[in-house]
mmCIF file of C-alpha atoms in Angstrom:
data_model
loop_
_atom_site.group_PDB
_atom_site.id
_atom_site.type_symbol
_atom_site.label_atom_id
_atom_site.label_comp_id
_atom_site.label_asym_id
_atom_site.label_seq_id
_atom_site.Cartn_x
_atom_site.Cartn_y
_atom_site.Cartn_z
ATOM 1 C CA MET A 45 23.798 20.197 -18.104
ATOM 2 C CA ALA A 46 24.915 16.979 -16.525
ATOM 3 C CA ALA A 47 22.056 14.556 -15.690
ATOM 4 C CA LYS A 48 21.861 13.540 -12.161
ATOM 5 C CA ARG A 49 22.078 9.755 -11.666
ATOM 6 C CA LEU A 50 20.496 7.678 -8.796
ATOM 7 C CA ALA A 51 22.821 5.964 -6.463
ATOM 8 C CA LEU A 52 23.471 2.286 -7.465
ATOM 9 C CA VAL A 53 21.897 -0.230 -5.166
ATOM 10 C CA THR A 54 23.648 -3.594 -4.515
ATOM 11 C CA PRO A 55 21.562 -6.830 -4.737
ATOM 12 C CA ALA A 56 22.023 -7.183 -0.841
ATOM 13 C CA GLU A 57 20.624 -3.770 -0.190
ATOM 14 C CA ARG A 58 17.674 -4.408 -2.599
ATOM 15 C CA VAL A 59 16.626 -7.490 -0.692
ATOM 16 C CA THR A 60 16.747 -5.830 2.645
ATOM 17 C CA THR A 61 15.132 -2.443 1.613
ATOM 18 C CA PRO A 62 11.436 -2.497 1.849
ATOM 19 C CA ALA A 63 9.709 -1.458 -1.354
ATOM 20 C CA ILE A 64 6.687 0.206 0.239
ATOM 21 C CA CYS A 65 6.177 1.280 3.800
ATOM 22 C CA ALA A 66 3.643 -0.858 5.691
ATOM 23 C CA THR A 67 2.006 2.370 7.076
ATOM 24 C CA MET A 68 1.460 3.525 3.492
ATOM 25 C CA ILE A 69 -0.139 0.246 2.429
ATOM 26 C CA ALA A 70 -2.603 0.378 5.377
ATOM 27 C CA THR A 71 -3.378 4.052 4.595
ATOM 28 C CA VAL A 72 -4.117 3.373 0.987
ATOM 29 C CA ALA A 73 -6.203 0.255 1.729
ATOM 30 C CA ALA A 74 -8.298 2.147 4.347
ATOM 31 C CA SER A 75 -8.753 5.064 1.945
ATOM 32 C CA MET A 76 -9.773 2.786 -0.917
ATOM 33 C CA LEU A 77 -12.367 1.168 1.324
ATOM 34 C CA LEU A 78 -13.821 4.445 2.436
ATOM 35 C CA HIS A 79 -13.645 6.593 -0.796
ATOM 36 C CA GLY A 80 -13.173 4.215 -3.698
ATOM 37 C CA ARG A 81 -15.834 3.346 -6.275
ATOM 38 C CA TRP A 82 -17.916 0.161 -5.667
ATOM 39 C CA ARG A 83 -15.627 -2.066 -7.722
ATOM 40 C CA GLN A 84 -12.471 -0.629 -6.091
ATOM 41 C CA ARG A 85 -14.034 -1.128 -2.693
ATOM 42 C CA PHE A 86 -14.925 -4.740 -3.457
ATOM 43 C CA GLN A 87 -11.358 -5.486 -4.694
ATOM 44 C CA ALA A 88 -9.739 -3.771 -1.760
ATOM 45 C CA SER A 89 -11.908 -5.723 0.731
ATOM 46 C CA ALA A 90 -11.367 -8.992 -1.149
ATOM 47 C CA GLN A 91 -7.624 -8.391 -1.192
ATOM 48 C CA ALA A 92 -7.604 -7.536 2.516
ATOM 49 C CA ALA A 93 -9.529 -10.709 3.323
ATOM 50 C CA THR A 94 -7.202 -12.820 1.250
ATOM 51 C CA VAL A 95 -4.015 -11.338 2.635
ATOM 52 C CA GLY A 96 -5.396 -11.411 6.150
ATOM 53 C CA ILE A 97 -5.489 -7.658 6.891
ATOM 54 C CA HIS A 98 -8.091 -6.793 9.397
ATOM 55 C CA MET A 99 -9.270 -3.306 9.477
ATOM 56 C CA ASN A 100 -11.811 -1.814 11.827
ATOM 57 C CA LEU A 101 -13.433 1.213 10.216
ATOM 58 C CA ALA A 102 -15.215 3.617 12.472
ATOM 59 C CA SER A 103 -18.889 4.234 11.830
ATOM 60 C CA THR A 104 -19.639 7.768 10.845
ATOM 61 C CA GLU A 105 -23.393 7.500 11.592
#
């Protein structure tokens, strides 16, 4: 069986291609703040504050 190979990416394409979708980053950050353990929530909120991401989480009460 011949192994499938990934397409080669030129350096120019690598620079212009986003590594991770911005929507995915926001979703993971919100999920971590809602469902992560205490230490994970603390790290996620500290990172969000440092980077400047402002998230408004709806109250479930």
